[in-house]
XYZ file of C-alpha atoms in Angstrom:
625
model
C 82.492 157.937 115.667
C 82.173 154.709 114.155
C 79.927 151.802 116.083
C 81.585 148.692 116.580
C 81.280 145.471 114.208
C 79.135 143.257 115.951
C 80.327 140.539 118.257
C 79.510 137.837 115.635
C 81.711 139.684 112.736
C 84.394 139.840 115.123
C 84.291 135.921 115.746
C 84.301 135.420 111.693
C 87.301 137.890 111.471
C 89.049 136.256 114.442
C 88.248 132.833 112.856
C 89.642 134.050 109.309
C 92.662 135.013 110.838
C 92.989 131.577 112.117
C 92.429 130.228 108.946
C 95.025 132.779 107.227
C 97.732 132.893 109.340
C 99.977 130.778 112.189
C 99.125 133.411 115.160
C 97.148 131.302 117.043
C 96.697 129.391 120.159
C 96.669 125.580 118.365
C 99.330 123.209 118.346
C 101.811 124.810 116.169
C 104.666 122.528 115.002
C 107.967 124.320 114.130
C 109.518 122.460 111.565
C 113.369 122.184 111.885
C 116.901 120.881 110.002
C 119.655 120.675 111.212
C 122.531 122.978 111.133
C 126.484 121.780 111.767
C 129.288 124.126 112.071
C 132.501 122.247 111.564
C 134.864 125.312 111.822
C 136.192 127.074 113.845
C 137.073 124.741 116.921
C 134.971 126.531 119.431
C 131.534 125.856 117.662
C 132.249 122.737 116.048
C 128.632 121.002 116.525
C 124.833 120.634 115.837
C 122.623 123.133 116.333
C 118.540 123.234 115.126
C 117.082 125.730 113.320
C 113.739 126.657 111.918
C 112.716 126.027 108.264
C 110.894 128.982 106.717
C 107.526 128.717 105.522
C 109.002 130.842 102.009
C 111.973 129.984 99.223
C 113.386 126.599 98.304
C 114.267 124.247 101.419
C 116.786 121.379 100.335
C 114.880 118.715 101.474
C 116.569 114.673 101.138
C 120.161 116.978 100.513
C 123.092 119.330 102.500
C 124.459 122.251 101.775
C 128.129 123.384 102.060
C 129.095 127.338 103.158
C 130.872 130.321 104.776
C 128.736 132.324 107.149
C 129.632 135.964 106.532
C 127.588 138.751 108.601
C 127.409 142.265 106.503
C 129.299 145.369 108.492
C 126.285 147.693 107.177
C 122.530 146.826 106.295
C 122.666 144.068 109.120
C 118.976 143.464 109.262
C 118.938 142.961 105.347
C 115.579 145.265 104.882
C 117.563 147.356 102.289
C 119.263 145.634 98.959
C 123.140 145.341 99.458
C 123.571 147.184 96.172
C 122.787 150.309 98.127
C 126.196 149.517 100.208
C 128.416 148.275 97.590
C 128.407 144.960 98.541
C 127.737 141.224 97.042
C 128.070 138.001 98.686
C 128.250 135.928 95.560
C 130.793 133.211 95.881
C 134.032 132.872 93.809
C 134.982 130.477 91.251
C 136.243 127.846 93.375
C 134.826 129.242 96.487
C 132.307 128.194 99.254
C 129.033 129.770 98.945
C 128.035 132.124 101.136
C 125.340 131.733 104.364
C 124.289 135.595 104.869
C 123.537 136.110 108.612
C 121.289 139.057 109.661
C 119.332 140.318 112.407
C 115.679 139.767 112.984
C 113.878 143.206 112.839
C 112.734 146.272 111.169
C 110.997 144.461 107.598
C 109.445 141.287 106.951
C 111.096 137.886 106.790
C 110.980 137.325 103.105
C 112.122 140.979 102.387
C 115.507 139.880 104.660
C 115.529 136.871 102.485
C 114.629 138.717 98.800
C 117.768 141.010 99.570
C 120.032 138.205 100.262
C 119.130 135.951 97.494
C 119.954 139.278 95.126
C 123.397 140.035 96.976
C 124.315 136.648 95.749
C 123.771 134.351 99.250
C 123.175 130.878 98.821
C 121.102 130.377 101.793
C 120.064 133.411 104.802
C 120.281 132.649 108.547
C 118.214 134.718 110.651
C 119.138 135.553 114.145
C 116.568 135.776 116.463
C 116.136 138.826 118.724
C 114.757 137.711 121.598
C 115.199 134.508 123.945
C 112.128 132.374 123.083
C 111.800 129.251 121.610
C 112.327 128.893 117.548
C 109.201 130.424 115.516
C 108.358 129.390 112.139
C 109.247 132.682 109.809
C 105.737 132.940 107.877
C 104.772 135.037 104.743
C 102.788 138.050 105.925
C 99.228 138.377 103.782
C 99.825 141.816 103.301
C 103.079 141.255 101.661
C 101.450 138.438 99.585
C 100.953 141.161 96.785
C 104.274 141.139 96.513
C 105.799 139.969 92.901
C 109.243 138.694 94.702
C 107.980 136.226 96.729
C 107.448 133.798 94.421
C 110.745 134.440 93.023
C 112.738 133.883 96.472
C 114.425 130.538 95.627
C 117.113 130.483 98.607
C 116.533 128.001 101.491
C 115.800 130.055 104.763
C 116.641 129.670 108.536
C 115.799 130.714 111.872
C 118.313 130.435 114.689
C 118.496 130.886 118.270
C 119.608 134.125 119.680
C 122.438 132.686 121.887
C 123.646 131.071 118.257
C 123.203 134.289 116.702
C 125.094 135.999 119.120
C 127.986 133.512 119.035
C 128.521 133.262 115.696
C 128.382 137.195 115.120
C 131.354 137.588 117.847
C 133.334 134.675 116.239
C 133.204 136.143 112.679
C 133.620 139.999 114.136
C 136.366 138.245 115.806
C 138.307 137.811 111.969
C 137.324 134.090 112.361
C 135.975 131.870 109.228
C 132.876 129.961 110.042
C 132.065 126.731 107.716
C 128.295 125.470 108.174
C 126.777 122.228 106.801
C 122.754 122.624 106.876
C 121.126 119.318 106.542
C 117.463 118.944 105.177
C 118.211 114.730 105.138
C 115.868 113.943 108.150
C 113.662 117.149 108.056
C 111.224 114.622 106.504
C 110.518 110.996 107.622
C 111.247 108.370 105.175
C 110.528 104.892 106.290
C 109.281 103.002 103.158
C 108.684 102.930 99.236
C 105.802 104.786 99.523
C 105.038 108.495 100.913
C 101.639 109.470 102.108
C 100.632 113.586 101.629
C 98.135 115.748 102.044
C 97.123 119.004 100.179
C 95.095 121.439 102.606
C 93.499 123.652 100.061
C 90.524 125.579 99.201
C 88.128 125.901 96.080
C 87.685 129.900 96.799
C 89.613 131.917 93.745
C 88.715 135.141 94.837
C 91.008 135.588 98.259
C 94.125 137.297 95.983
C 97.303 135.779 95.936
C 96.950 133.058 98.164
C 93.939 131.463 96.336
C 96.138 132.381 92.794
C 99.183 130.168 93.891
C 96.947 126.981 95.019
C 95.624 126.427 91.936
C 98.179 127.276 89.927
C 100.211 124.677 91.736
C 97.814 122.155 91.274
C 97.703 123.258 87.757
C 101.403 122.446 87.382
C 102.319 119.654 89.860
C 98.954 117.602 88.580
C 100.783 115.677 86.015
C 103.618 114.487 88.466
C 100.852 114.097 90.865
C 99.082 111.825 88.891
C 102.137 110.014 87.680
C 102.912 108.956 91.107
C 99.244 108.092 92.148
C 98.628 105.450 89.092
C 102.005 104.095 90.037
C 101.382 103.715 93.926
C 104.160 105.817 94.657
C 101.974 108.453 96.710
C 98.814 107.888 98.599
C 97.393 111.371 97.840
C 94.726 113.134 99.957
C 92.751 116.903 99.652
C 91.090 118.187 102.793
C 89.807 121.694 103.445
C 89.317 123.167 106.181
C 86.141 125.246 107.940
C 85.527 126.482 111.179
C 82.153 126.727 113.670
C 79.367 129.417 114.106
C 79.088 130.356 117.983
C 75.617 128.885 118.714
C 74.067 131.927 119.670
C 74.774 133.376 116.252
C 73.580 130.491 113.836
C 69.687 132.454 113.074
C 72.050 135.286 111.818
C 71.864 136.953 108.984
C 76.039 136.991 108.659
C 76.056 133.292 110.057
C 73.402 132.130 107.177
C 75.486 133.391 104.772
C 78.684 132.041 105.573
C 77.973 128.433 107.062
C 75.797 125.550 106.341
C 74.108 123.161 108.602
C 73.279 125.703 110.789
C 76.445 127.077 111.701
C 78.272 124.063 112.031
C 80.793 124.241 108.632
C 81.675 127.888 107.893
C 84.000 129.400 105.490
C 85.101 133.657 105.162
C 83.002 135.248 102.268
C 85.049 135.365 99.499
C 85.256 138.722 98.393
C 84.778 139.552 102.473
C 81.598 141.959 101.519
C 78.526 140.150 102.610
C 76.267 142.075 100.318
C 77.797 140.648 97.138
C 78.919 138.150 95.030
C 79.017 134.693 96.152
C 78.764 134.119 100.084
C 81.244 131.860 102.900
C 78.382 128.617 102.363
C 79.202 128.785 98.780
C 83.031 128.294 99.269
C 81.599 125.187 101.994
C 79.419 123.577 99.372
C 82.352 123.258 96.770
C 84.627 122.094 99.124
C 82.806 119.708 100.379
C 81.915 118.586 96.891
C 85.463 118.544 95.904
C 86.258 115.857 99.105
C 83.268 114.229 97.477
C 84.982 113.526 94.409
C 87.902 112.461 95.604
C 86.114 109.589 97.596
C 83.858 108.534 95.143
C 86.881 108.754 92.317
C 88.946 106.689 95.118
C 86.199 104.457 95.199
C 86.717 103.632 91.931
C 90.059 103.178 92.024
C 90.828 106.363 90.333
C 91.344 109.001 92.912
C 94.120 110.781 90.948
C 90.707 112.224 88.941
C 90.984 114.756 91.754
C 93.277 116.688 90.217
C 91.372 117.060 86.534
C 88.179 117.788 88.434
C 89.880 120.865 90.475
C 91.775 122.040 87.504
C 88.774 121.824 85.257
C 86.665 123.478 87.451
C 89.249 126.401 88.051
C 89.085 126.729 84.531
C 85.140 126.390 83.877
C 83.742 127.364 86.906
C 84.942 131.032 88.383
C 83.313 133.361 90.561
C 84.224 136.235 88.268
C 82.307 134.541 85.396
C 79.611 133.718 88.118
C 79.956 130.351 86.890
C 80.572 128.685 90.433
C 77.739 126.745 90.668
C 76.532 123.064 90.915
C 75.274 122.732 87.511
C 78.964 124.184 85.996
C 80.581 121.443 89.021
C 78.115 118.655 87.318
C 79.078 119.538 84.167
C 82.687 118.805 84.651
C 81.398 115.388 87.131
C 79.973 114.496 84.112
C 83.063 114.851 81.500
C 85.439 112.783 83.787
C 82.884 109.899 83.821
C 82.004 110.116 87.805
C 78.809 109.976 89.156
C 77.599 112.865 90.559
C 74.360 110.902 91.837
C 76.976 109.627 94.082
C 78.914 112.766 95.185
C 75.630 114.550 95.794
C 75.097 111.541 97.869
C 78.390 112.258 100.144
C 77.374 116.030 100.153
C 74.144 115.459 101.726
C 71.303 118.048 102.931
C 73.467 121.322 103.669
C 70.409 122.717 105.460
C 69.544 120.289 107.541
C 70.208 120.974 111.421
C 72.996 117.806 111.924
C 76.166 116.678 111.422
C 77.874 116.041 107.921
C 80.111 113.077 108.143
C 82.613 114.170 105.678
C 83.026 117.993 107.003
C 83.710 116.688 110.480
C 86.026 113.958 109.432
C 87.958 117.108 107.733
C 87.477 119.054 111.001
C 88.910 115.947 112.771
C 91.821 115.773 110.633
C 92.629 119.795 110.793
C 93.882 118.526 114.466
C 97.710 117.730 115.137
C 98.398 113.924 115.564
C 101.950 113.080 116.674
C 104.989 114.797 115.137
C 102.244 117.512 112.607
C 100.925 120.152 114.653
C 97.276 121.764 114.231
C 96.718 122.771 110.320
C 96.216 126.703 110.292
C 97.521 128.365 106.888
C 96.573 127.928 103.805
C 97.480 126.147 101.895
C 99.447 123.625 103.794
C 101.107 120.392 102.393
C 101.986 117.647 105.019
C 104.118 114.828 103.656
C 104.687 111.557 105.672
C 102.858 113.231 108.460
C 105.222 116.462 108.260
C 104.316 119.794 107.692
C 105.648 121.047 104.435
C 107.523 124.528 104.702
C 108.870 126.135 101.967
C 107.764 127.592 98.361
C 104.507 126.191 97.130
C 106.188 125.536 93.756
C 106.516 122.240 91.659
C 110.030 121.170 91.564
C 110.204 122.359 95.464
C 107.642 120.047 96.106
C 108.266 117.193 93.973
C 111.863 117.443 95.715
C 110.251 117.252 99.238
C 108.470 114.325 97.853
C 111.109 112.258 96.887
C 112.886 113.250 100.326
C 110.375 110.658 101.392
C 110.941 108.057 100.030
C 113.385 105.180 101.710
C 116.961 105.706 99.851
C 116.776 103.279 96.680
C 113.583 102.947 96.583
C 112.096 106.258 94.698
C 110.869 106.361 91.475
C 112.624 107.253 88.248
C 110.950 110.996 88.582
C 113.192 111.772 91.634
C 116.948 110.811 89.859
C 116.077 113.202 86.598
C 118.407 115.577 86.128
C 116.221 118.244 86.987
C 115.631 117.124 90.575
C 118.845 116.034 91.611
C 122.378 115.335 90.841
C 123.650 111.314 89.461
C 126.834 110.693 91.806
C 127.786 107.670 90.274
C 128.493 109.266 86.852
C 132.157 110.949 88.687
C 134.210 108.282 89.332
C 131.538 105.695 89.808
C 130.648 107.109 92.942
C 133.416 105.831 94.599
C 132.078 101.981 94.236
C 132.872 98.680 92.679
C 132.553 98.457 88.534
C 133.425 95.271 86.302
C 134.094 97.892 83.209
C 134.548 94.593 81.035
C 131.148 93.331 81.261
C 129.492 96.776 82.583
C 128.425 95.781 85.978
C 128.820 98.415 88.564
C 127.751 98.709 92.214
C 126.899 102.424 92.609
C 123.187 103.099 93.056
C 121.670 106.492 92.301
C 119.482 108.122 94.722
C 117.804 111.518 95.441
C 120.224 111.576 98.668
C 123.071 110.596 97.122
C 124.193 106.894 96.061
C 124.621 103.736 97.835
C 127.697 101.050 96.892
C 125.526 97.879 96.466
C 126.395 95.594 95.137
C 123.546 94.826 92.035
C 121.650 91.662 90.876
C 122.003 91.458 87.319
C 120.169 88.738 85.020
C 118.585 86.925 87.741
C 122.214 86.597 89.624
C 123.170 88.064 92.681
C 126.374 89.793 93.301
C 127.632 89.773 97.307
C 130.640 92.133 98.484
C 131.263 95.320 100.339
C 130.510 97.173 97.272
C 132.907 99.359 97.413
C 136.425 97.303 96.457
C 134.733 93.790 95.793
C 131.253 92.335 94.662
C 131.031 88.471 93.122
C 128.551 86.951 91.480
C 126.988 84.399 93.292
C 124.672 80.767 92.742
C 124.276 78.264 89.965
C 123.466 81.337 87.250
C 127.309 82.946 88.359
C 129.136 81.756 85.506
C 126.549 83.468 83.405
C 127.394 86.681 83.982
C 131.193 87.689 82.622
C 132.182 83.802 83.799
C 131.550 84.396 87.274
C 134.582 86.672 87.343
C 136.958 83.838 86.914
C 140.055 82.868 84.283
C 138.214 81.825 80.625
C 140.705 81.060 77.701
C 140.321 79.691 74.127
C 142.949 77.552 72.360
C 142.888 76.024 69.050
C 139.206 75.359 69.200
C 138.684 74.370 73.089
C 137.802 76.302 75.832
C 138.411 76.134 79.651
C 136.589 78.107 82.330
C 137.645 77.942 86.345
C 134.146 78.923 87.329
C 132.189 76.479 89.051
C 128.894 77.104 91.230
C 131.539 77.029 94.455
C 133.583 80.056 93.123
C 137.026 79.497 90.354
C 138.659 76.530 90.597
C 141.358 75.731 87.908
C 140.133 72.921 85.825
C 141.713 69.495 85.683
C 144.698 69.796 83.476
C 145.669 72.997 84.805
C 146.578 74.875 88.080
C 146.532 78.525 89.328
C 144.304 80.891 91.304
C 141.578 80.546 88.908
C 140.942 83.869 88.597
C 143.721 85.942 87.130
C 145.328 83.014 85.501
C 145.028 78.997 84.979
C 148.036 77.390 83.568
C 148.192 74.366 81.534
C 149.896 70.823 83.578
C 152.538 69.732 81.547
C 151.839 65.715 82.738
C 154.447 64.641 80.763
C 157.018 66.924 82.557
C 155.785 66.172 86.097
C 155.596 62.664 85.415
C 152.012 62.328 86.417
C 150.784 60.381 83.479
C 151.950 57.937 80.738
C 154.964 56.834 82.335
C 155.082 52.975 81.842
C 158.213 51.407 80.181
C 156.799 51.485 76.372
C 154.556 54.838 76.900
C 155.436 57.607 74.399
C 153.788 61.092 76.032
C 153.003 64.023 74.356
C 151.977 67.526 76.311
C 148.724 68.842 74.897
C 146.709 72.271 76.363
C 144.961 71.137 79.037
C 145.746 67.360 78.522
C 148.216 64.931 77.564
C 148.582 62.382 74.405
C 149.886 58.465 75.514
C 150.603 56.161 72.650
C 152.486 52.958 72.977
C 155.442 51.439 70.793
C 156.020 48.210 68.926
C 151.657 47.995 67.998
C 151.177 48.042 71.973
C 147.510 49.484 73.151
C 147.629 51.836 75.277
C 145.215 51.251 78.737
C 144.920 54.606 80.236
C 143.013 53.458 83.261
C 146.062 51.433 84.124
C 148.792 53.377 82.580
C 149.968 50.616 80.791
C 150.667 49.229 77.404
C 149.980 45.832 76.031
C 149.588 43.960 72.717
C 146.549 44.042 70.722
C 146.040 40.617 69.463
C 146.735 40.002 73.760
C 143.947 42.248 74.034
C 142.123 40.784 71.531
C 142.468 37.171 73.008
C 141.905 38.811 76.603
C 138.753 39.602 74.794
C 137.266 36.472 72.859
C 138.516 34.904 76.578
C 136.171 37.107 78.409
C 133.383 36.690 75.830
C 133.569 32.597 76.128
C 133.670 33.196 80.151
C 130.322 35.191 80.046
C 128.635 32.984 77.667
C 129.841 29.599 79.274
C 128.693 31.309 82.583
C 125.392 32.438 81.095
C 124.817 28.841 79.766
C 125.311 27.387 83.400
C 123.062 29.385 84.999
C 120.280 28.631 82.748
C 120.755 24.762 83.101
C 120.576 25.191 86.794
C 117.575 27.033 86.583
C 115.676 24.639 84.465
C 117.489 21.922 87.212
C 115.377 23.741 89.645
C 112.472 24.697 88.017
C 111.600 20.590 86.582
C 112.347 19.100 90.598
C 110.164 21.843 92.157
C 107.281 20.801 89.238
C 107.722 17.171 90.086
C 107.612 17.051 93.519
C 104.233 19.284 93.346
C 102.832 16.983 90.795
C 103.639 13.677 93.628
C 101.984 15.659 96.334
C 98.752 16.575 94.260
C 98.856 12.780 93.198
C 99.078 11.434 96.732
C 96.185 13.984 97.967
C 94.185 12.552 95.567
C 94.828 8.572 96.131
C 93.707 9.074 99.732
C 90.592 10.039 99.545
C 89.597 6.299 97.844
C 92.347 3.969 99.233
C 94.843 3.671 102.428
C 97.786 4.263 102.005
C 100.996 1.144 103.245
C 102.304 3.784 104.856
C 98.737 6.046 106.167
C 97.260 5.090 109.269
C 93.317 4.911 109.454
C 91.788 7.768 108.172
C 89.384 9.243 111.273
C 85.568 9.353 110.272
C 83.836 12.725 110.348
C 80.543 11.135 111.223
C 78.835 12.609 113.676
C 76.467 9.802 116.073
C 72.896 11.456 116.131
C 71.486 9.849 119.229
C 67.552 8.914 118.878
């Protein structure tokens, strides 16, 4: 009989299952959407349901469809073409939601079989009363070519829900379901904040084969959004403890550095080969190096070219993973790897590395993201990621995160989602003369806002009425208002207020201004010799018999009178101008005399009395002896 693994393997396998898998005692979050059933009358309502950690979730979006539940092959573990059957929807037709019971195969096998039968989306009934699990993709079945091909969105529900909607559609009722991924991910500003828990191993199989080939692909979108402050991007990596009593091992050496307190599994899980656990530790703690000290700079999206690079460069098979091949590639993105060796620090001395606990820290649930136990593991705004590791899934879930009208031009491509405002304009308010409209794109959908177009804003409901609004209004297609052109003038209603008919005419100002005929109304040029003449927008006045017309008196009278009334005025001003300047140089020759007299006067009394001065007081003083 075989002896039993030591006590210390048994930790490292225990610990490696942790790292592997969600079977564990930490704080496991179960993601959820939400899932509405608006027919028949008897379930109309919410329920939750659990996202699965495999396929294509519809985060930011809803999806529309029938629940049917098979009569044969109701745990899905065998393909529907076996029984004849397909779930694909008609022309015309809902798609379908295939229901099935938990049981028998593996999660993603249920869901492989659906997606083939033609199911938009699989629901899977729970078996048991408990609280909703997470469905997970097993590592044995990670070999498995079809799971990166499973592309439906996937959902655990309740057994009481289960049960109900079975009975209801055995029952010859139809069941219409909304799922709704909209707030399965926070979204409270322009900006979304994720995290990629990853590791730098390649040799763990399929796992370690679909990290880096996501990073790989999603590192130019990645990047994109990081230069543009879209994202605030972060790596971590996670490792685990040596029991104390273990660190002098031989198994604990080889796996951990600083004396058991950062450990990793050995990557090819033989200890007497290849590259050991404290390897895998050393380049992930390098790689968190890099991304600080390329942060530092104010380039952390170098991240991404450094892990790809390295991928690439560096591999265990090619026994290339070393610190010379990681300097190498330091070196060709311009970082300083004085630096990062810096960060990394003395792996064999007995204390502490700041940067591997901060990442042991940060493995711990905070708030609404539980503990951080499978690899790899994308949180976004603080929410565990579940679905297909996959670029367009991500870059989806992404965008889901961003406040609606706010995301960047990536997220409204054709590729990611669908441009509601090109049917019918969304269902919003257009100006199709000057090609204004108030329907706003967004990965969610569109918004009826009303826009701000050259500097101008437009205020409204959005969806039957926007105007332009300010000084800058009549700017844009005149503010909205009535605008016509005759024989070389033009009249506008639109003022800074809103339209106003202009003087000369009257109307609504917007549809229509029409011209005052002053003549007809008697408004103007009405005096006894007044001859009036309707013009657009005006009115001519001439006079007869040589009469001058005075339009500020609506009156006529004769020139040469006018012409008299004018030499009259002319004398009157300069007559009056005259005046005023005698009286002036009146004034100014008595005010100069009498100041000359009084100078004169001061002057005479200093050497003679005056008739009319009394005796002029001495100012002697008596100096007595």
């Amino acid at each position: 009989m075989a002896s039993p693994p030591p006590p210390l393997l048994l930790t490292l396998v225990w610990a490696a299952a942790l790292l592997w898998c969600g079977g564990c005692d930490a704080r496991f979050v179960v993601e959820k959407n939400s899932l509405r059933v608006t027919a028949p009358e008897a379930l109309k309502g919410a329920y939750e349901c659990a996202i699965g950690n495999f396929g294509v979730p519809q985060y930011g979006g809803t999806m529309v469809g029938v629940v049917a539940y098979p009569k044969a092959n109701r745990k899905a573990c065998k393909g529907f073409d076996d029984f004849d059957v397909s779930f694909k929807a008609r022309p015309g037709a809902l798609p379908t939601f295939l229901l099935v019971d938990r049981g028998d195969c593996y999660f993603t096998k249920k869901a492989w079989n659906a997606q083939n039968a033609g199911a938009a989306a699989i629901l899977v009934a729970d078996d048991r009363d408990e609280p909703l699990i997470t469905m997970d993709t097993p590592e044995e079945s990670g070999r498995v070519e079809y799971l990166e091909n499973i592309t439906i969105p996937s959902a655990l529900i309740s057994k009481s829900f289960g049960d109900r909607l079975k009975k209801t559609i055995d029952n010859g009722e139809m069941v219409n379901v909304n799922l709704d991924w909209r707030e399965s991910l926070p979204h409270p500003d322009e900006r979304v904040e994720y995290e990629f828990w990853t590791n730098s191993n390649d040799e763990c199989g399929p796992k370690c084969d679909s990290q880096i080939d996501f990073v790989k692909s999603f590192k130019g979108a990645a990047q994109i959004l990081e230069k543009k402050g879209y994202t605030q991007f972060t790596p971590h990596y996670i490792t685990w403890y040596c029991p104390e009593a273990y660190t002098l091992s031989k198994q604990c050496k080889s796996q951990c550095i600083n004396h058991g307190r950062y450990c990793a599994p050995d990557p090819e899980q033989d200890f007497s080969k290849g590259y050991d656990g404290k390897d895998v530790v050393v380049q992930n703690l390098r790689q968190v190096c890099v991304y600080k000290v390329a942060k530092e700079s104010k380039k952390p999206w170098l991240w991404w070219d450094y892990v790809t690079d390295f991928a690439v460069r560096c591999p265990m098979k090619e026994m290339k993973y070393t610190k010379e091949c990681a300097d190498a590639v330091i070196t060709s993105l311009g970082l300083d790897h004085k630096a990062i060796d810096k960060c990394i620090g003395d792996p064999d001395a007995d204390e502490e590395n700041p940067v591997l606990k901060a990442e042991q820290d940060a493995q711990i649930g905070k708030g609404s993201r539980g503990d951080v136990t499978i690899l790899p593991t994308l949180v976004i705004n603080n929410r565990q990621y579940r679905g297909k590791l996959d670029k367009g899934a991500v870059l989806k879930a992404l965008c889901a995160g961003f406040r609606e009208t706010t995301e960047p031009a990536v997220c409204l491509s054709e590729d990611i989602q669908t441009n509601e405002c090109l049917e019918n304009n969304g269902g919003c308010w257009q100006d199709k003369a000057a090609n204004i409209t108030a329907c706003k794109d967004t990965f969610r959908g569109k918004v009826c806002e009303c826009p701000v177009v050259k500097g101008v804003k437009f205020v409204g409901d959005g969806y039957t009425h926007c105007e332009a609004s300010g000084a800058g209004r009549c700017e844009i297609n005149n503010g909205g208002c009535w605008k016509e052109t005759m024989n070389g003038r033009t009249y506008s209603a639109c003022t800074a207020d809103g339209c106003k008919c202009p003087d000369g005419f009257k109307g609504d100002g917007i549809h229509k201004c029409e011209d005052i005929d002053e003549c007809k109304e008697r408004t103007a040029c009405q005096c006894k010799e007044c001859n009036c003449k309707n013009t657009w927008g005006s009115y001519e006045c001439g006079c007869s018999g040589g009469l001058l017309y005075m339009k500020e008196h609506d009156t006529c009278i004769s020139k040469s009178a006018a012409a008299q009334v004018g030499w009259n005025f002319l004398w009157v001003v300069f007559f009056g101008l005259a005046a005023v300047g005698i009286a002036a140089y009146a004034v100014y020759k008595y005010r100069i005399r009498r100041y000359m007299d009084s100078e004169i006067r001061a002057i005479m009394a200093q050497y003679m009395p005056l008739e009319n001065q009394g005796e002029i007081p001495s100012n002697s003083h008596h100096i007595e002896m």
